[in-house]
XYZ file of N, CA and C in Angstrom:
723
model
N 145.231 29.238 73.266
C 144.161 28.794 72.372
C 144.640 28.967 70.937
N 144.433 27.951 70.161
C 144.871 28.025 68.770
C 144.022 29.030 68.013
N 144.642 29.790 67.133
C 143.872 30.766 66.358
C 142.894 30.070 65.432
N 141.735 30.717 65.248
C 140.739 30.159 64.326
C 141.270 30.192 62.901
N 140.959 29.136 62.178
C 141.405 29.099 60.792
C 140.599 30.089 59.974
N 141.204 30.632 58.977
C 140.548 31.602 58.108
C 140.429 31.001 56.717
N 139.196 30.951 56.194
C 138.997 30.423 54.854
C 139.246 31.504 53.825
N 139.924 31.133 52.790
C 140.108 32.063 51.684
C 138.890 31.994 50.784
N 138.794 32.949 49.859
C 137.670 32.962 48.940
C 137.615 31.684 48.123
N 138.797 31.138 47.783
C 138.825 29.930 46.965
C 138.336 28.721 47.729
N 138.406 28.789 49.084
C 138.013 27.649 49.897
C 136.543 27.711 50.309
N 135.925 28.856 50.224
C 134.525 28.995 50.610
C 133.645 28.470 49.486
N 132.393 28.033 49.816
C 131.508 27.525 48.774
C 131.309 28.505 47.638
N 131.222 29.819 48.015
C 130.963 30.799 46.967
C 132.151 30.968 46.032
N 133.343 30.572 46.507
C 134.527 30.692 45.669
C 134.843 29.416 44.919
N 134.083 28.378 45.133
C 134.293 27.099 44.476
C 133.788 27.195 43.045
N 134.657 26.985 42.059
C 134.211 27.090 40.663
C 133.057 26.145 40.345
N 133.094 24.929 40.927
C 132.016 23.977 40.662
C 130.698 24.474 41.241
N 130.787 25.072 42.447
C 129.583 25.616 43.072
C 129.030 26.769 42.241
N 129.928 27.596 41.746
C 129.506 28.732 40.927
C 128.836 28.252 39.640
N 129.390 27.186 39.068
C 128.815 26.643 37.836
C 127.424 26.072 38.100
N 127.292 25.366 39.248
C 125.982 24.808 39.591
C 124.960 25.915 39.826
N 125.392 26.983 40.500
C 124.497 28.105 40.768
C 124.061 28.764 39.459
N 125.005 28.873 38.520
C 124.686 29.470 37.227
C 123.677 28.619 36.468
N 123.898 27.289 36.485
C 122.960 26.391 35.806
C 121.580 26.446 36.449
N 121.558 26.508 37.780
C 120.282 26.568 38.486
C 119.526 27.855 38.139
N 120.257 28.964 38.109
C 119.631 30.240 37.755
C 119.111 30.201 36.317
N 119.880 29.546 35.445
C 119.456 29.433 34.053
C 118.189 28.606 33.913
N 118.114 27.494 34.659
C 116.910 26.660 34.611
C 115.692 27.418 35.135
N 115.898 28.190 36.197
C 114.788 28.966 36.758
C 114.298 30.017 35.774
N 115.236 30.672 35.095
C 114.840 31.682 34.121
C 114.114 31.052 32.940
N 114.622 29.934 32.438
C 113.951 29.229 31.350
C 112.525 28.842 31.749
N 112.377 28.349 32.979
C 111.063 27.937 33.466
C 110.112 29.124 33.532
N 110.590 30.266 34.009
C 109.748 31.461 34.081
C 109.326 31.919 32.690
N 110.251 31.879 31.757
C 109.936 32.291 30.391
C 108.920 31.342 29.757
N 109.088 30.044 29.993
C 108.150 29.060 29.454
C 106.764 29.222 30.082
N 106.723 29.486 31.379
C 105.439 29.692 32.058
C 104.696 30.887 31.468
N 105.410 32.002 31.365
C 104.791 33.212 30.835
C 104.391 33.059 29.383
N 105.264 32.433 28.598
C 104.982 32.253 27.176
C 103.788 31.335 26.963
N 103.721 30.248 27.721
C 102.621 29.299 27.576
C 101.274 29.991 27.782
N 101.174 30.766 28.834
C 99.915 31.456 29.131
C 99.547 32.426 28.017
N 100.511 33.216 27.570
C 100.229 34.220 26.550
C 99.927 33.591 25.193
N 100.674 32.561 24.827
C 100.434 31.910 23.540
C 99.039 31.304 23.485
N 98.589 30.727 24.598
C 97.246 30.133 24.628
C 96.168 31.203 24.555
N 96.430 32.348 25.169
C 95.439 33.430 25.162
C 95.413 34.182 23.843
N 96.598 34.439 23.260
C 96.691 35.348 22.119
C 97.176 34.693 20.835
N 97.726 33.503 20.917
C 98.300 32.872 19.740
C 99.719 33.345 19.487
N 100.375 32.706 18.553
C 101.762 33.051 18.244
C 101.880 34.459 17.679
N 101.063 34.770 16.702
C 101.150 36.079 16.059
C 100.785 37.216 17.001
N 99.877 36.965 17.936
C 99.425 38.018 18.844
C 100.279 38.210 20.078
N 101.355 37.471 20.185
C 102.242 37.560 21.351
C 103.619 38.010 20.910
N 104.117 39.062 21.520
C 105.447 39.567 21.167
C 106.481 39.103 22.186
N 107.732 39.198 21.801
C 108.823 38.850 22.707
C 108.816 39.763 23.928
N 108.509 41.027 23.713
C 108.467 41.957 24.848
C 107.326 41.610 25.804
N 106.203 41.119 25.268
C 105.092 40.682 26.123
C 105.527 39.529 27.022
N 106.219 38.578 26.432
C 106.675 37.402 27.191
C 107.688 37.817 28.247
N 108.606 38.702 27.868
C 109.625 39.165 28.814
C 108.966 39.856 30.000
N 107.964 40.682 29.729
C 107.279 41.384 30.809
C 106.547 40.404 31.724
N 105.923 39.382 31.140
C 105.192 38.396 31.937
C 106.121 37.581 32.818
N 107.370 37.399 32.376
C 108.334 36.589 33.130
C 109.290 37.443 33.957
N 109.071 38.779 33.964
C 109.975 39.691 34.659
C 111.407 39.473 34.185
N 111.563 39.484 32.867
C 112.861 39.238 32.249
C 113.111 40.284 31.171
N 114.265 40.181 30.528
C 114.600 41.061 29.424
C 114.364 40.329 28.107
N 113.969 41.040 27.058
C 113.795 40.390 25.749
C 115.043 39.642 25.291
N 116.203 40.171 25.628
C 117.456 39.524 25.220
C 117.615 38.142 25.860
N 116.986 37.935 27.011
C 117.078 36.624 27.657
C 116.281 35.578 26.894
N 115.219 35.998 26.227
C 114.444 35.065 25.408
C 115.263 34.588 24.221
N 115.906 35.529 23.556
C 116.731 35.135 22.409
C 117.966 34.360 22.859
N 118.448 34.635 24.066
C 119.610 33.908 24.578
C 119.266 32.442 24.816
N 118.123 32.193 25.456
C 117.759 30.823 25.827
C 117.037 30.063 24.714
N 116.287 30.787 23.865
C 115.451 30.092 22.882
C 115.700 30.500 21.431
N 116.499 31.497 21.205
C 116.833 32.013 19.879
C 115.681 32.783 19.240
N 114.505 32.139 19.072
C 113.389 32.779 18.384
C 112.084 32.566 19.151
N 111.104 33.383 18.831
C 109.788 33.234 19.451
C 109.156 31.903 19.050
N 109.375 31.478 17.807
C 108.811 30.220 17.332
C 109.391 29.026 18.091
N 110.691 29.076 18.369
C 111.316 27.986 19.127
C 110.767 27.937 20.544
N 110.525 29.107 21.130
C 109.931 29.163 22.466
C 108.506 28.610 22.429
N 107.764 28.930 21.377
C 106.394 28.424 21.234
C 106.380 26.899 21.228
N 107.248 26.305 20.422
C 107.286 24.847 20.301
C 107.718 24.203 21.617
N 108.721 24.768 22.260
C 109.183 24.174 23.521
C 108.111 24.289 24.606
N 107.411 25.406 24.647
C 106.350 25.570 25.644
C 105.227 24.569 25.395
N 104.869 24.364 24.135
C 103.810 23.412 23.804
C 104.216 21.988 24.140
N 105.459 21.642 23.856
C 105.956 20.299 24.170
C 105.971 20.071 25.678
N 106.398 21.067 26.423
C 106.427 20.921 27.881
C 105.020 20.753 28.429
N 104.070 21.523 27.911
C 102.695 21.450 28.420
C 102.071 20.080 28.183
N 102.286 19.506 26.992
C 101.660 18.217 26.715
C 102.303 17.108 27.542
N 103.590 17.229 27.847
C 104.228 16.242 28.717
C 103.718 16.373 30.150
N 103.462 17.605 30.579
C 102.904 17.818 31.916
C 101.518 17.194 32.038
N 100.677 17.390 31.016
C 99.314 16.847 31.107
C 99.347 15.327 31.003
N 100.296 14.789 30.250
C 100.435 13.330 30.176
C 100.796 12.760 31.534
N 101.701 13.432 32.225
C 102.090 12.978 33.572
C 100.910 13.074 34.538
N 100.150 14.171 34.442
C 98.984 14.331 35.314
C 97.946 13.248 35.037
N 97.756 12.902 33.766
C 96.790 11.860 33.414
C 97.217 10.511 33.978
N 98.507 10.214 33.873
C 99.001 8.949 34.408
C 98.833 8.879 35.919
N 99.087 9.984 36.595
C 98.937 9.998 38.054
C 97.472 9.787 38.449
N 96.568 10.428 37.725
C 95.142 10.257 38.012
C 94.702 8.820 37.755
N 95.181 8.249 36.660
C 94.765 6.901 36.268
C 95.325 5.818 37.184
N 96.314 6.128 37.992
C 96.858 5.135 38.919
C 95.811 4.652 39.916
N 94.767 5.457 40.123
C 93.725 5.085 41.077
C 92.719 4.103 40.474
N 92.821 3.846 39.179
C 91.850 2.993 38.505
C 92.040 1.526 38.885
N 90.915 0.801 38.945
C 90.956 -0.626 39.265
C 90.458 -1.501 38.125
N 89.940 -0.884 37.072
C 89.508 -1.637 35.897
C 90.052 -0.946 34.657
N 90.166 -1.676 33.539
C 90.612 -1.037 32.293
C 89.734 0.130 31.885
N 88.431 -0.006 32.114
C 87.511 1.076 31.747
C 87.814 2.333 32.557
N 88.020 2.184 33.853
C 88.359 3.329 34.697
C 89.663 3.978 34.248
N 90.618 3.129 33.895
C 91.938 3.628 33.500
C 91.840 4.504 32.247
N 91.142 4.000 31.241
C 91.006 4.763 30.005
C 90.256 6.069 30.224
N 89.159 5.993 30.968
C 88.373 7.209 31.174
C 89.182 8.262 31.941
N 89.957 7.834 32.920
C 90.782 8.794 33.665
C 91.766 9.489 32.737
N 92.403 8.729 31.873
C 93.346 9.317 30.920
C 92.649 10.299 29.984
N 91.559 9.856 29.395
C 90.856 10.674 28.407
C 90.292 11.948 29.026
N 89.661 11.829 30.175
C 89.071 13.007 30.809
C 90.140 14.027 31.191
N 91.285 13.559 31.672
C 92.354 14.487 32.056
C 92.934 15.183 30.837
N 93.158 14.437 29.784
C 93.779 15.001 28.578
C 92.841 15.971 27.862
N 91.555 15.630 27.765
C 90.629 16.499 27.032
C 90.165 17.700 27.852
N 90.412 17.670 29.150
C 89.965 18.788 30.001
C 90.888 19.998 29.913
N 92.053 19.852 29.300
C 92.989 20.961 29.191
C 93.148 21.375 27.729
N 93.838 22.492 27.518
C 94.117 22.931 26.152
C 95.534 22.570 25.731
N 96.188 21.690 26.486
C 97.581 21.329 26.199
C 97.726 20.614 24.859
N 96.796 19.698 24.555
C 96.900 18.963 23.294
C 96.651 19.900 22.109
N 95.691 20.812 22.247
C 95.434 21.782 21.178
C 96.662 22.663 20.952
N 97.301 23.080 22.029
C 98.521 23.877 21.950
C 99.610 23.087 21.219
N 99.713 21.806 21.542
C 100.736 20.950 20.927
C 100.464 20.755 19.444
N 99.208 20.648 19.057
C 98.895 20.481 17.635
C 99.305 21.717 16.829
N 99.225 22.894 17.458
C 99.700 24.103 16.777
C 101.206 24.039 16.569
N 101.913 23.490 17.545
C 103.365 23.334 17.406
C 103.686 22.352 16.284
N 102.884 21.291 16.176
C 103.091 20.330 15.092
C 102.942 21.014 13.733
N 101.937 21.862 13.613
C 101.704 22.573 12.360
C 102.852 23.529 12.051
N 103.340 24.195 13.087
C 104.433 25.151 12.912
C 105.695 24.483 12.377
N 105.955 23.264 12.809
C 107.198 22.596 12.381
C 107.179 22.245 10.894
N 106.025 22.280 10.264
C 105.992 22.066 8.815
C 106.724 23.186 8.097
N 106.632 24.394 8.652
C 107.318 25.540 8.055
C 108.698 25.760 8.673
N 108.918 25.161 9.834
C 110.204 25.315 10.517
C 110.778 23.936 10.852
N 111.305 23.223 9.852
C 111.822 21.867 10.096
C 112.945 21.817 11.119
N 113.599 22.958 11.371
C 114.661 22.969 12.382
C 114.107 22.734 13.785
N 112.797 22.939 13.958
C 112.170 22.742 15.265
C 111.567 21.344 15.408
N 111.568 20.575 14.329
C 110.953 19.248 14.344
C 111.595 18.273 15.337
N 112.928 18.281 15.530
C 113.520 17.313 16.458
C 112.935 17.362 17.869
N 112.619 18.554 18.370
C 112.042 18.660 19.719
C 110.663 18.018 19.750
N 109.873 18.240 18.706
C 108.547 17.626 18.627
C 108.671 16.112 18.546
N 109.612 15.632 17.755
C 109.819 14.183 17.621
C 110.192 13.554 18.960
N 111.081 14.212 19.684
C 111.480 13.688 21.005
C 110.291 13.694 21.967
N 109.467 14.718 21.875
C 108.300 14.801 22.754
C 107.314 13.681 22.460
N 107.075 13.417 21.184
C 106.155 12.342 20.814
C 106.682 10.993 21.300
N 107.972 10.780 21.155
C 108.547 9.519 21.623
C 108.453 9.394 23.146
N 108.588 10.514 23.840
C 108.415 10.470 25.300
C 106.974 10.158 25.676
N 106.033 10.749 24.954
C 104.619 10.459 25.208
C 104.350 8.964 25.033
N 104.861 8.401 23.950
C 104.660 6.983 23.688
C 105.384 6.119 24.721
N 106.637 6.457 24.991
C 107.426 5.649 25.915
C 106.882 5.661 27.333
N 106.535 6.846 27.828
C 106.029 6.936 29.191
C 104.605 6.382 29.286
N 103.840 6.529 28.214
C 102.508 5.926 28.195
C 102.591 4.407 28.218
N 103.534 3.866 27.466
C 103.742 2.416 27.458
C 104.157 1.923 28.840
N 105.079 2.642 29.460
C 105.544 2.241 30.796
C 104.387 2.234 31.787
N 103.561 3.288 31.769
C 102.451 3.380 32.713
C 101.406 2.296 32.459
N 101.069 2.069 31.194
C 100.062 1.076 30.843
C 100.535 -0.332 31.196
N 101.785 -0.634 30.856
C 102.346 -1.942 31.175
C 102.357 -2.176 32.680
N 102.669 -1.128 33.428
C 102.667 -1.244 34.889
C 101.292 -1.581 35.431
N 100.252 -0.949 34.867
C 98.890 -1.231 35.305
C 98.462 -2.648 34.938
N 98.847 -3.092 33.752
C 98.515 -4.452 33.322
C 99.119 -5.474 34.285
N 100.391 -5.271 34.614
C 101.071 -6.199 35.509
C 100.505 -6.120 36.926
N 100.198 -4.915 37.350
C 99.701 -4.718 38.712
C 98.340 -5.374 38.945
N 97.448 -5.261 37.938
C 96.076 -5.751 38.107
C 95.811 -7.087 37.419
N 96.774 -7.549 36.633
C 96.556 -8.800 35.925
C 95.633 -8.668 34.730
N 95.555 -7.468 34.145
C 94.720 -7.286 32.966
C 95.360 -7.956 31.753
N 94.548 -8.180 30.731
C 95.038 -8.697 29.469
C 94.728 -7.677 28.380
N 95.782 -7.097 27.801
C 95.589 -6.091 26.755
C 95.105 -6.767 25.482
N 94.165 -6.133 24.798
C 93.605 -6.694 23.578
C 94.468 -6.425 22.357
N 95.477 -5.603 22.519
C 96.432 -5.364 21.433
C 97.792 -5.119 22.062
N 98.811 -5.065 21.249
C 100.158 -4.820 21.747
C 100.177 -3.530 22.565
N 100.714 -3.550 23.798
C 100.702 -2.344 24.644
C 101.356 -1.133 23.985
N 102.416 -1.360 23.211
C 103.055 -0.234 22.536
C 102.109 0.372 21.512
N 101.376 -0.477 20.810
C 100.402 0.022 19.837
C 99.284 0.780 20.549
N 98.886 0.303 21.726
C 97.836 0.987 22.492
C 98.279 2.384 22.887
N 99.522 2.508 23.345
C 100.035 3.813 23.758
C 100.105 4.774 22.581
N 100.622 4.308 21.461
C 100.745 5.165 20.284
C 99.361 5.537 19.730
N 98.461 4.586 19.776
C 97.105 4.834 19.295
C 96.404 5.876 20.157
N 96.622 5.819 21.461
C 95.983 6.774 22.355
C 96.340 8.202 21.965
N 97.642 8.478 21.785
C 98.054 9.852 21.499
C 97.701 10.275 20.078
N 97.728 9.322 19.142
C 97.292 9.660 17.782
C 95.823 10.074 17.782
N 95.000 9.346 18.543
C 93.583 9.685 18.641
C 93.376 10.999 19.394
N 94.151 11.210 20.449
C 94.010 12.448 21.217
C 94.257 13.661 20.328
N 95.298 13.593 19.508
C 95.625 14.706 18.618
C 94.562 14.846 17.528
N 94.170 13.712 16.929
C 93.178 13.760 15.864
C 91.824 14.255 16.337
N 91.364 13.752 17.473
C 90.068 14.171 18.007
C 90.094 15.647 18.396
N 91.237 16.109 18.911
C 91.361 17.520 19.287
C 91.281 18.430 18.065
N 92.032 18.082 17.022
C 92.010 18.896 15.798
C 90.607 18.928 15.203
N 89.987 17.751 15.073
C 88.646 17.678 14.508
C 87.635 18.390 15.402
N 87.762 18.204 16.714
C 86.818 18.808 17.647
C 86.833 20.319 17.596
N 88.026 20.902 17.548
C 88.116 22.361 17.482
C 87.595 22.876 16.131
N 87.869 22.123 15.069
C 87.393 22.534 13.753
C 85.865 22.485 13.682
N 85.264 21.522 14.388
C 83.809 21.348 14.363
C 83.104 22.110 15.481
N 83.882 22.790 16.327
C 83.285 23.545 17.418
C 82.715 22.680 18.523
N 83.301 21.515 18.733
C 82.799 20.602 19.759
C 83.253 21.026 21.149
N 82.443 20.693 22.132
C 82.785 20.993 23.523
C 83.784 19.977 24.050
N 84.361 20.281 25.214
C 85.285 19.347 25.857
C 84.603 18.009 26.119
N 83.360 18.052 26.582
C 82.624 16.819 26.878
C 82.393 15.997 25.620
N 82.099 16.669 24.511
C 81.878 15.952 23.251
C 83.167 15.308 22.755
N 84.290 16.018 22.903
C 85.564 15.445 22.474
C 85.948 14.261 23.352
N 85.660 14.354 24.630
C 85.929 13.248 25.543
C 85.119 12.019 25.143
N 83.824 12.206 24.909
C 82.961 11.098 24.522
C 83.392 10.491 23.192
N 83.788 11.341 22.244
C 84.224 10.852 20.942
C 85.506 10.034 21.063
N 86.417 10.505 21.866
C 87.674 9.774 22.027
C 87.436 8.422 22.689
N 86.568 8.387 23.678
C 86.236 7.120 24.329
C 85.575 6.160 23.342
N 84.715 6.704 22.499
C 84.027 5.865 21.517
C 85.011 5.265 20.524
N 85.912 6.091 20.018
C 86.843 5.629 18.992
C 87.899 4.678 19.570
N 88.291 4.888 20.805
C 89.275 3.993 21.414
C 88.772 2.556 21.468
N 87.500 2.383 21.779
C 86.933 1.048 21.808
C 87.501 0.181 22.918
N 87.364 -1.144 22.746
C 87.856 -2.082 23.753
C 89.375 -2.042 23.821
N 89.898 -2.044 25.026
C 91.335 -1.971 25.219
C 91.910 -3.184 25.956
N 91.177 -3.687 26.913
C 91.721 -4.770 27.728
C 90.603 -5.580 28.343
N 90.955 -6.722 28.884
C 90.010 -7.535 29.633
C 90.480 -7.620 31.073
N 89.541 -7.847 31.948
C 89.873 -8.028 33.350
C 89.238 -9.317 33.834
N 89.725 -9.870 34.912
C 89.238 -11.151 35.410
C 88.244 -10.934 36.529
N 87.079 -11.581 36.425
C 86.065 -11.510 37.466
C 85.744 -12.918 37.932
N 85.977 -13.216 39.213
C 85.725 -14.534 39.795
C 86.422 -15.638 39.005
N 87.640 -15.346 38.572
C 88.421 -16.355 37.878
C 88.129 -16.460 36.398
N 87.112 -15.769 35.904
C 86.778 -15.807 34.483
C 87.197 -14.507 33.823
N 87.721 -14.577 32.616
C 88.062 -13.371 31.869
C 86.789 -12.778 31.305
N 86.450 -11.587 31.778
C 85.234 -10.914 31.337
C 85.611 -9.704 30.512
N 85.133 -9.657 29.306
C 85.472 -8.531 28.439
C 84.633 -7.329 28.819
N 85.316 -6.231 29.087
C 84.612 -4.999 29.440
C 84.519 -4.115 28.216
N 83.368 -3.521 27.997
C 83.167 -2.658 26.858
C 83.473 -1.213 27.227
N 84.179 -0.557 26.320
C 84.472 0.870 26.496
C 83.536 1.624 25.579
N 82.646 2.420 26.129
C 81.657 3.109 25.324
C 81.682 4.585 25.618
N 81.274 5.356 24.631
C 81.188 6.784 24.835
C 79.939 7.174 25.588
N 78.884 6.344 25.484
C 77.623 6.634 26.150
C 77.703 6.201 27.601
N 77.747 7.138 28.537
C 77.888 6.823 29.944
C 76.648 6.120 30.495
N 75.523 6.242 29.797
C 74.294 5.638 30.289
C 74.105 4.210 29.789
N 75.069 3.708 28.976
C 74.932 2.356 28.459
C 74.996 1.363 29.599
N 74.204 0.255 29.535
C 74.192 -0.724 30.621
C 75.523 -1.408 30.759
N 75.900 -1.724 31.967
C 77.159 -2.399 32.249
C 76.905 -3.392 33.373
N 76.790 -4.670 33.017
C 76.471 -5.683 34.012
C 77.685 -6.146 34.776
N 78.888 -5.822 34.271
C 80.099 -6.333 34.894
C 80.580 -5.480 36.046
N 80.429 -4.160 35.910
C 81.011 -3.268 36.904
C 80.319 -1.934 36.865
N 80.160 -1.273 38.011
C 79.567 0.065 38.017
C 80.529 1.091 37.460
N 81.804 0.729 37.327
C 82.804 1.655 36.825
C 82.928 1.505 35.319
N 83.652 2.450 34.701
C 83.829 2.442 33.265
C 85.260 2.099 32.925
N 85.436 1.358 31.830
C 86.758 0.878 31.447
C 87.646 1.991 30.950
N 88.914 1.930 31.341
C 89.910 2.864 30.855
C 91.150 2.120 30.498
N 91.771 2.529 29.448
C 93.047 1.940 29.059
C 93.745 2.914 28.156
N 95.084 2.985 28.228
C 95.799 3.886 27.336
C 95.975 3.248 25.976
């Protein structure tokens, strides 16, 4: 019987430099994710000034030195956590809105999902912070462009899927949606408005977004903040990004 071959350390997966590099990158991504998770929760509860690096490290079961290794400063971690949160809520809103069959439904799904969380408020704090820390602005800029780009992709997909007709350029609709979301959030928190009030205000300001076809005729659907307003076209409410 031929002797069994013996693998050397260099031939085993654990001895493969590429495998080791992949494992290191994977461990790094997991640690970054844990730090962002812990930081996001604490920053929302206590704010930037009320949260220390040691608090974040303890929440993530990490060392303070790992925070400075991956993010350099607490402020950079704050901005990255806020950017990640708003992208997560944008993705969740798009997934929810996929179930919509009218422009009104689509818009309301987006607005209700976005205003139901504190992600946009968290992101607005990051926007304010970058005024004093311009070195952190590039991450915010990339995040805003992703919000616009992915919103445009989702909205365009819905238009094509259902045969809707957008009342304005789809790119302008996407950019307008997020500009209003940020503006309504800032104003709402300053005025002490509830989540429901901010949702209604955003729906009101968005106005008409698209038309849909009923029995071969293009019927304009109205987007209103008042849920009790009469709607002869559909029992559902119009949504559009």
